Short mmCIF file of C-alpha atoms in Angstrom, two decimals:
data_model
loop_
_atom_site.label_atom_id
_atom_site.label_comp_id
_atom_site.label_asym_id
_atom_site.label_seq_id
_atom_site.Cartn_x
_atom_site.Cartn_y
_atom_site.Cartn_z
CA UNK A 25 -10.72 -3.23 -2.97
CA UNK A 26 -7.99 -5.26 -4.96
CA UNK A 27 -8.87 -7.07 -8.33
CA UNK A 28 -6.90 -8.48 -10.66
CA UNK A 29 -6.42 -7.48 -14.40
CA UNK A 30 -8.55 -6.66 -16.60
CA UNK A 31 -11.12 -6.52 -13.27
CA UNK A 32 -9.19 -3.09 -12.55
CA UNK A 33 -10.27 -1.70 -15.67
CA UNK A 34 -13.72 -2.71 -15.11
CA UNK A 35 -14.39 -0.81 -12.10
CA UNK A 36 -12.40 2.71 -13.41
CA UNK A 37 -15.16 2.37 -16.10
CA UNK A 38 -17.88 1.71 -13.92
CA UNK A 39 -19.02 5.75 -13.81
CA UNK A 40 -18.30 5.98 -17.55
CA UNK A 41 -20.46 3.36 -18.63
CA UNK A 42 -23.26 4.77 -16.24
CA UNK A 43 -23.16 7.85 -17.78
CA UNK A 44 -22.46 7.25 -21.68
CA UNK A 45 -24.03 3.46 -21.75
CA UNK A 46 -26.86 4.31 -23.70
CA UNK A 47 -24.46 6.52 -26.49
CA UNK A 48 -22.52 4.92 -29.22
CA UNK A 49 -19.23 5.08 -28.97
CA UNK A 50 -18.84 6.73 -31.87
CA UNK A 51 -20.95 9.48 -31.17
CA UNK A 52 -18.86 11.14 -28.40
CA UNK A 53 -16.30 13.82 -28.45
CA UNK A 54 -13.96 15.68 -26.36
CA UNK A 55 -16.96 17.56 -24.79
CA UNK A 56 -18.96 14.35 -23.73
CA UNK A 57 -14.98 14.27 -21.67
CA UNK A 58 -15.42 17.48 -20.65
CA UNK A 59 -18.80 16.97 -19.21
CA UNK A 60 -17.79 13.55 -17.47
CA UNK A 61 -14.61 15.19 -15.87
CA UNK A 62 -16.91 18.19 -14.20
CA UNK A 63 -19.43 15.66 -13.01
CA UNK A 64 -16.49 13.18 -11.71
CA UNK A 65 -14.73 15.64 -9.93
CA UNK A 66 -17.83 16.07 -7.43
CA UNK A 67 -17.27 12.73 -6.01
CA UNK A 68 -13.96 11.77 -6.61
CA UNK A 69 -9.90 13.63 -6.38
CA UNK A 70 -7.60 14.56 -9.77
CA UNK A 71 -6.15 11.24 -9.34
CA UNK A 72 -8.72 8.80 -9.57
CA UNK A 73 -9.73 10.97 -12.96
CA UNK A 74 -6.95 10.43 -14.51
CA UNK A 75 -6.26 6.78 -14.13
CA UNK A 76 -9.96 6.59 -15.41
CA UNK A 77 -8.73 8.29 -18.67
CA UNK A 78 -5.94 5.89 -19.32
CA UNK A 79 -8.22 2.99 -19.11
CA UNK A 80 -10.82 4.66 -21.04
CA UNK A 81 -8.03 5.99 -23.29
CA UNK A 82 -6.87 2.08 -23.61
CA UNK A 83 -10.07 0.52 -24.11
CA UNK A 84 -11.03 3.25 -27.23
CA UNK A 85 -7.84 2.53 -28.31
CA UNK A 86 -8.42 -1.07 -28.90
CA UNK A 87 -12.09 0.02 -30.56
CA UNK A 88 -9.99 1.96 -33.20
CA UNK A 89 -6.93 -0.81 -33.87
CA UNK A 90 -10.03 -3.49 -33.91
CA UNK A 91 -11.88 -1.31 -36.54
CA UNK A 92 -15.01 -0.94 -33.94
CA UNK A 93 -14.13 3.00 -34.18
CA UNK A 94 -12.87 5.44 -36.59
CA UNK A 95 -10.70 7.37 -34.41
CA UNK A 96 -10.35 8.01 -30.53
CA UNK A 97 -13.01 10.98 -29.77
CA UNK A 98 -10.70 11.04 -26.43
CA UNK A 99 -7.34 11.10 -27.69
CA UNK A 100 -6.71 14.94 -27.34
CA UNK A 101 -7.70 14.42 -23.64
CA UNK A 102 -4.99 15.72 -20.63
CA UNK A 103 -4.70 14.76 -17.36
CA UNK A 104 -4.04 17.08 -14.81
CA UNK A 105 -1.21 18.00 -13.73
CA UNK A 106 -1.17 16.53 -9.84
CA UNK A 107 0.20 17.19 -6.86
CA UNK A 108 3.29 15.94 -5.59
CA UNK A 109 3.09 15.07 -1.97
CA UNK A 110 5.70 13.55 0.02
CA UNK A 111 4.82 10.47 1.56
CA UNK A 112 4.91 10.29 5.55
CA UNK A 113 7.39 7.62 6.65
CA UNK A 114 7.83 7.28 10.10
CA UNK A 115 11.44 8.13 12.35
CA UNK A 116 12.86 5.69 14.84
CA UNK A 117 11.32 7.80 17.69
CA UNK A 118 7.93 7.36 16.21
CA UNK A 119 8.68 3.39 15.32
CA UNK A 120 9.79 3.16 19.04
CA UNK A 121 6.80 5.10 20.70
CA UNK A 122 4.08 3.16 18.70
CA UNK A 123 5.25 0.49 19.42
CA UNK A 124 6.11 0.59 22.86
CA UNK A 125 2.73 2.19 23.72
CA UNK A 126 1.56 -1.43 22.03
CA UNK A 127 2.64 -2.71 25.10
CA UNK A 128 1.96 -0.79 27.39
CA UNK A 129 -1.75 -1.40 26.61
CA UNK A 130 -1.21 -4.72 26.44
CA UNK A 131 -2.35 -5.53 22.66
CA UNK A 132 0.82 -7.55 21.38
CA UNK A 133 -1.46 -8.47 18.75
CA UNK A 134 -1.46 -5.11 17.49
CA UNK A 135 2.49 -4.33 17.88
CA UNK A 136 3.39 -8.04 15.60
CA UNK A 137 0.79 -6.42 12.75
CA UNK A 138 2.79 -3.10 13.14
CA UNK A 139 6.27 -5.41 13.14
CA UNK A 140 5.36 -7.23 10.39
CA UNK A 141 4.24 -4.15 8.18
CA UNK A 142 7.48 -2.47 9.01
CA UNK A 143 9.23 -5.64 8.12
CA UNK A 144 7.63 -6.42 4.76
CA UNK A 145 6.15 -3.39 3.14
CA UNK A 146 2.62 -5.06 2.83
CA UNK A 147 -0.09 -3.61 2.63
CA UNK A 148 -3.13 -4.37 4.45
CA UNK A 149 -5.11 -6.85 2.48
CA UNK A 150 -1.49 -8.31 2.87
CA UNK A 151 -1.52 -9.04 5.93
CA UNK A 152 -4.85 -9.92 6.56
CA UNK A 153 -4.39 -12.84 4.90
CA UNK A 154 -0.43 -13.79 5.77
CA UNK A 155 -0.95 -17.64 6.59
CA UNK A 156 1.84 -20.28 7.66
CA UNK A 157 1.65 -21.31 3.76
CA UNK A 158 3.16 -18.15 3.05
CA UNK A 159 6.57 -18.30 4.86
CA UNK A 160 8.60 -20.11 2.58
CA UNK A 161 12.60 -21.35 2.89
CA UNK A 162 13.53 -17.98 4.42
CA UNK A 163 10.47 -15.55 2.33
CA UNK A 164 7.30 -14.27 3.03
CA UNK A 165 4.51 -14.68 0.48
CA UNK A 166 1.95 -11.84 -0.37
CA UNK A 167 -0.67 -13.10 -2.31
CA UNK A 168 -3.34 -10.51 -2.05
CA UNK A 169 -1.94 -7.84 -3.91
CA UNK A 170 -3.19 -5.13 -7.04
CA UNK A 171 -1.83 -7.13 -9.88
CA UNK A 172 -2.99 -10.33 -9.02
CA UNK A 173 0.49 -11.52 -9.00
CA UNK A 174 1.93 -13.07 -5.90
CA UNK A 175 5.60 -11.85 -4.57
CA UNK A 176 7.58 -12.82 -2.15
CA UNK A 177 10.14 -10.33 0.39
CA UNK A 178 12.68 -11.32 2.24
CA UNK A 179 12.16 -12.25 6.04
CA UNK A 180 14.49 -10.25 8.41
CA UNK A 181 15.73 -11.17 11.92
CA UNK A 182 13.45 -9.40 13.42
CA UNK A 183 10.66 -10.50 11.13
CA UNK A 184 11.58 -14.11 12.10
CA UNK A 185 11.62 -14.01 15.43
CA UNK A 186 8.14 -13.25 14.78
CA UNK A 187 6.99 -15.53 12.66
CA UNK A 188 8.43 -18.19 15.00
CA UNK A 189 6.52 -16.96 17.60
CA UNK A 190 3.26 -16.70 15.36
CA UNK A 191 3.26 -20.25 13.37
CA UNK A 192 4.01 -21.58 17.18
CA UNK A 193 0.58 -20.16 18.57
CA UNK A 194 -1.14 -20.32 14.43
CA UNK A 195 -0.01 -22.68 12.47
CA UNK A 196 -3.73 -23.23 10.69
CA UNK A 197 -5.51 -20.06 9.67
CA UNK A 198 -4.54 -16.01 9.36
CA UNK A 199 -1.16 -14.99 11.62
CA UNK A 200 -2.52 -11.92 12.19
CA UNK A 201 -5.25 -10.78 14.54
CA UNK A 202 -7.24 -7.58 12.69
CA UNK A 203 -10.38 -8.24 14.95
CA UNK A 204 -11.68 -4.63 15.38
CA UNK A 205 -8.58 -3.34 14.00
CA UNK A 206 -9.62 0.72 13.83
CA UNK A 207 -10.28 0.89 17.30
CA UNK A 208 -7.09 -0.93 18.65
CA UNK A 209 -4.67 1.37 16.07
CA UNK A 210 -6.79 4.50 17.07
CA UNK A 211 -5.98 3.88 20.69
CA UNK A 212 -2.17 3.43 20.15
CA UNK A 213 -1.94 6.15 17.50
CA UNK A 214 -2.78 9.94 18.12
CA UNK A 215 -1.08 11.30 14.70
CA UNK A 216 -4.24 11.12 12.43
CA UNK A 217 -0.96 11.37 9.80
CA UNK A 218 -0.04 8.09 10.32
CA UNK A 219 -1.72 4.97 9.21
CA UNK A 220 -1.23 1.73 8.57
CA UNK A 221 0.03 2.28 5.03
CA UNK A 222 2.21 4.78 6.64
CA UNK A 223 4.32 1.33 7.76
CA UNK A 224 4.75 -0.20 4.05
CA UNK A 225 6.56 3.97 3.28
CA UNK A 226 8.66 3.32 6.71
CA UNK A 227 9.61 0.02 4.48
CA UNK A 228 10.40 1.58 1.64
CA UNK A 229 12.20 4.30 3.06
CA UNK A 230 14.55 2.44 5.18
CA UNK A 231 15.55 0.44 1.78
CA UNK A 232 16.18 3.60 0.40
CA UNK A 233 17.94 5.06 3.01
CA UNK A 234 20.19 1.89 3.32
CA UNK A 235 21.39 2.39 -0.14
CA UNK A 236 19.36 0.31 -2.18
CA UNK A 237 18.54 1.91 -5.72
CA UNK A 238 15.15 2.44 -7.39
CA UNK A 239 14.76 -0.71 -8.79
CA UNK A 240 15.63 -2.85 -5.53
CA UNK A 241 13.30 -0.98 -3.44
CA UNK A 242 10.50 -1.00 -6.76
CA UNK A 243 11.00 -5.08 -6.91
CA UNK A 244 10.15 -4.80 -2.46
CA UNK A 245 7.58 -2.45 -2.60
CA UNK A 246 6.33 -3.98 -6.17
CA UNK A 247 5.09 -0.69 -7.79
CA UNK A 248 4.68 -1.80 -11.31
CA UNK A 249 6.47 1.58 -12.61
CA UNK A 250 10.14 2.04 -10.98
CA UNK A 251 8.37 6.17 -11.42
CA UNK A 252 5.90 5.81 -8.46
CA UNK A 253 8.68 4.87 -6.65
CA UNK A 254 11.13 7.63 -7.38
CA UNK A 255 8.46 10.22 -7.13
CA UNK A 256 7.80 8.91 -4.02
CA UNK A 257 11.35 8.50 -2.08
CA UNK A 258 13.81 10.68 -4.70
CA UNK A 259 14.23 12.88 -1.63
CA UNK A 260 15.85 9.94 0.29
CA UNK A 261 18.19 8.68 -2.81
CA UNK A 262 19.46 12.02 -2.90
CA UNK A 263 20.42 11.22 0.72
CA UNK A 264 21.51 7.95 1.48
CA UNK A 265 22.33 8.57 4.80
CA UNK A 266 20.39 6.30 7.74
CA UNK A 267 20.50 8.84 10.26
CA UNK A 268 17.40 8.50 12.44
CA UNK A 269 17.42 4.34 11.82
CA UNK A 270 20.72 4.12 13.18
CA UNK A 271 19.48 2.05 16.23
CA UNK A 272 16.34 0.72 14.44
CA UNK A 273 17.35 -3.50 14.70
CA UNK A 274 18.70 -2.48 18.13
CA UNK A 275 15.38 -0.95 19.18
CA UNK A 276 13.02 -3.67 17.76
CA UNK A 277 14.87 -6.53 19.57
CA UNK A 278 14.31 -4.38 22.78
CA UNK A 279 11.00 -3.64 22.28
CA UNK A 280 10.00 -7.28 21.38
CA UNK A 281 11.72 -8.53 24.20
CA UNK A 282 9.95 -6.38 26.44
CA UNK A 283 6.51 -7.10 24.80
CA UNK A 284 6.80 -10.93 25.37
CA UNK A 285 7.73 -10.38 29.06
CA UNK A 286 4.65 -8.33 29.81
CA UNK A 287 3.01 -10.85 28.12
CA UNK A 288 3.93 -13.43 30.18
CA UNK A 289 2.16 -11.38 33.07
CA UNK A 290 -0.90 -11.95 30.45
CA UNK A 291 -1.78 -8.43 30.44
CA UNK A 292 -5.66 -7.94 29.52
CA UNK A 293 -5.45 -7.56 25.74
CA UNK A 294 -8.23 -7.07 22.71
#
């Protein structure tokens, strides 16, 4: 689900104000936090907790600078300390198998989502709603995104060969075929590792393996804090060396051409 503003606020406070909504603000204390974190953490992970107590944190803030409260009962409240996991970004091998085995089965459909996700570092509500309107002198337009804010990536060779091929056979309506997309990415993809959002970390890996710095691959990627992005890829500016993507543009202009000839044998597809 992706709202904008001060909608993202609303729904990390949604359990809150179930539970508290009948107290006055003024009456709680760090234990009323203590209680709400041990009942939380029955449904929901260490990170969804704590982004709940920085909007909680920011809205009892306000109360006190807005004289509504005295003092913030939660401001002695820590987050915990979370994990660090390194994100799973996918090697040319695995680019090349997926996609080849795209069309092998026949659902081109399938291999231009995985193209374009590799190509733009959307994410899914992304896609599902890239339209001709987006593609713009030489940019691609994502509109549904987290912040609300539109932003716009760069469109690649590879990504325009696409698109040319797309706005040919869409030109009104979504680019992008998602019809019973689970199923189709299931049957192409065995690694229960890998998903979809798996593609947008290819993205941002490759534009940190190329040599682009933090904030270049923040401003793609458009994390609003350049820190998500260096916790997630300071492995790969340590290492600016493109390896395994060595034959990457080589690969995709192979595999595309082969796509559109078996699709000119008009291969049963989804």
């Amino acid at each position: 689900v992706y709202m904008k503003g001060a909608n993202v606020e609303e729904y990390r406070l949604r359990a809150f104000k179930t539970m508290y909504e009948t107290r006055p603000l003024s009456s709680l204390s760090i234990k009323e936090w203590d209680l709400y974190v041990k009942q939380r953490l029955l449904i929901v992970g260490k990170t969804t907790i704590n982004r709940e107590l920085t909007s909680i944190k920011t809205m009892l803030k306000w109360g006190v600078k807005n004289n509504y409260l005295k003092i913030n009962p939660f401001q002695d409240a820590v987050k915990f300390k979370e994990e660090v996991i390194k994100v799973r970004w996918l090697n040319d091998t695995e680019i090349e198998n997926t996609l080849r085995a795209c069309t092998i089965i026949g659902d081109l459909d399938l291999r231009d989502i995985l193209v374009m996700a590799l190509n733009t570092g959307f994410r899914k509500a992304n896609l599902l709603h890239v339209t001709a309107n987006d593609v713009i002198n030489q940019r691609i337009q994502a509109k549904k995104t987290k912040s609300g804010k539109a932003y716009e990536v760069p469109i690649s060779k590879t990504l325009g060969n696409l698109l040319n091929r797309l706005l040919s056979k869409n030109p009104n309506g979504s680019l992008l075929n998602f019809e019973n997309f689970r199923k189709r990415f299931a049957a192409v993809v065995k690694d229960r590792t890998i998903t979809l959002h798996t593609f947008r970390h290819t993205y941002g890996s490759l534009s940190a393996l190329y040599g682009d710095g933090v904030k270049d691959t923040q401003n793609l990627l458009r994390h609003k804090n350049h820190n998500v992005t260096f916790k997630n890829y300071v492995h790969l500016f340590q290492n600016q060396t493109p390896k395994s993507f060595s034959k990457i543009n080589k690969n995709f202009k192979e595999l595309l051409k082969e796509g559109d000839e078996i699709n000119q044998k008009k291969l049963i597809r989804y």
